[in-house]
CSV table of C-alpha atoms in Angstrom, one decimal:
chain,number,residue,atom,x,y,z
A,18,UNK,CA,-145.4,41.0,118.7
A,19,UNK,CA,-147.6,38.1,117.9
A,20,UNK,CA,-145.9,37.8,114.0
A,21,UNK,CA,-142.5,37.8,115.9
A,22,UNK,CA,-143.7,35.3,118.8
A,23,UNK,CA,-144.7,32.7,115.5
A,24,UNK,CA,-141.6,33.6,114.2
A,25,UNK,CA,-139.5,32.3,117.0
A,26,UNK,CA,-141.6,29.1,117.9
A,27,UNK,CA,-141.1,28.3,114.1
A,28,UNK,CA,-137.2,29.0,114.2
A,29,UNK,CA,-137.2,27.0,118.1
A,30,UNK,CA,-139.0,24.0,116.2
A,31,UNK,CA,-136.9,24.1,113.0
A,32,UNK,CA,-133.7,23.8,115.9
A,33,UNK,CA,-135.3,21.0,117.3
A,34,UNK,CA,-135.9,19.5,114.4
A,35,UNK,CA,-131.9,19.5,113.1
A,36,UNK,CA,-131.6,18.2,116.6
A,37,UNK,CA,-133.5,15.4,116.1
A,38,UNK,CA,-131.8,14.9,112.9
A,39,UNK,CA,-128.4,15.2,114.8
A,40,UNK,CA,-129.1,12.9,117.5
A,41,UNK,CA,-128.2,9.6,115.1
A,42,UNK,CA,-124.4,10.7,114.2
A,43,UNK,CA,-121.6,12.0,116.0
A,44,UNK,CA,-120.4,15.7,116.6
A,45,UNK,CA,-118.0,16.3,114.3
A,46,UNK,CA,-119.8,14.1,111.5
A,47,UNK,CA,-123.0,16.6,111.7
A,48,UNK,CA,-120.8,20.0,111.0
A,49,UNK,CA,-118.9,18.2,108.4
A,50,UNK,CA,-122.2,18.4,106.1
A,51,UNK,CA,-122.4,21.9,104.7
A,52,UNK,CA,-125.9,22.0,104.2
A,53,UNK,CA,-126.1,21.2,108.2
A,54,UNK,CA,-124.0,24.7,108.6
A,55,UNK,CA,-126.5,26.5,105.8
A,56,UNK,CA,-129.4,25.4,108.3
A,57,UNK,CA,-127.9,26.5,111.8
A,58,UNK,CA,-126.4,30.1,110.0
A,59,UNK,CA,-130.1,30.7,108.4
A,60,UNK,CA,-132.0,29.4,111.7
A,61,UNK,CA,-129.1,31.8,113.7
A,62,UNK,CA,-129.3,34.6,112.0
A,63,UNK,CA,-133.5,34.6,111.4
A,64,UNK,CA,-133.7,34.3,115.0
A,65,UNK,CA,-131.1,37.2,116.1
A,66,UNK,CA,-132.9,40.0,113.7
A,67,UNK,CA,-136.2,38.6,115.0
A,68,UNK,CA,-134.9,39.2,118.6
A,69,UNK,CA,-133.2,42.2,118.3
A,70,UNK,CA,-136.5,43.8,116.3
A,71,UNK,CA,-138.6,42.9,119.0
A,72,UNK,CA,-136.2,44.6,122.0
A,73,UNK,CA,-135.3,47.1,119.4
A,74,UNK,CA,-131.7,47.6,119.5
A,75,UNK,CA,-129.9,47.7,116.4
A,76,UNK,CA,-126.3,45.2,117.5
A,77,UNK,CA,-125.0,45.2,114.6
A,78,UNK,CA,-126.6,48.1,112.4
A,79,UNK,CA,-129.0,48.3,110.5
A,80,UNK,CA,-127.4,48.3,107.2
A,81,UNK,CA,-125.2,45.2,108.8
A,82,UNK,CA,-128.3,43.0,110.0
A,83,UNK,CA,-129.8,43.6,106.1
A,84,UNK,CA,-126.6,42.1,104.9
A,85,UNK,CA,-127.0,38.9,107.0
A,86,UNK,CA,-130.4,38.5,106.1
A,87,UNK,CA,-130.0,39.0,102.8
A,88,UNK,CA,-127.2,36.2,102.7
A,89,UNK,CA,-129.4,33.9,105.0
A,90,UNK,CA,-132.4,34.5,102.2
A,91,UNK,CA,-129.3,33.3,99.5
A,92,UNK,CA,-128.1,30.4,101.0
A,93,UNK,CA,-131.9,29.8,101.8
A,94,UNK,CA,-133.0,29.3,97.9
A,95,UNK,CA,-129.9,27.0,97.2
A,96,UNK,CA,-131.3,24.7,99.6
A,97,UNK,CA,-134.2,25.5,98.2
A,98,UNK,CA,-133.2,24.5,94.1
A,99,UNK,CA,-131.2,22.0,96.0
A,100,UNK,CA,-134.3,20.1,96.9
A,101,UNK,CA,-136.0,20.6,93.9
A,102,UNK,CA,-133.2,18.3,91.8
A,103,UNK,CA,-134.9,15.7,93.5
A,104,UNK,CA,-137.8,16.1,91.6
């Protein structure tokens, strides 16, 4: 419980963050970006397995919540080598 507590004060600061970074542009402006909807689809879906662990239901399946994750982990290293063209 204590790995899964860090785990959702780090996803709750990573919203707050995109927040932050929303709070300059408009509505529609933000979800036009797709690396905006990368970020809220990882942070999403991190923080619904994490929840859903810790009650321990399994909505969707099992098999269903490892496919999400697995695609959150993708999209998660093409940010990833995304940032690192800047170096």
């Amino acid at each position: 419980y204590i790995l899964s507590g860090c785990v959702i004060i780090s996803l709750a600061y990573q919203l707050y963050i995109e927040g932050i970074q929303s709070a300059g542009i408009s509505f529609y402006e933000y979800f036009t970006g797709l690396s905006n909807w990368i970020d809220i689809y990882c942070f999403g879906v991190s923080l619904w397995i994490v929840v859903v662990s810790v009650i321990e239901i399994e909505i969707p399946s099992l098999p269903t919540q490892r496919l999400l994750a697995s695609f959150a982990l993708l999209l998660m290293w093409i940010k990833v080598l995304d940032w690192l063209r800047l170096f």
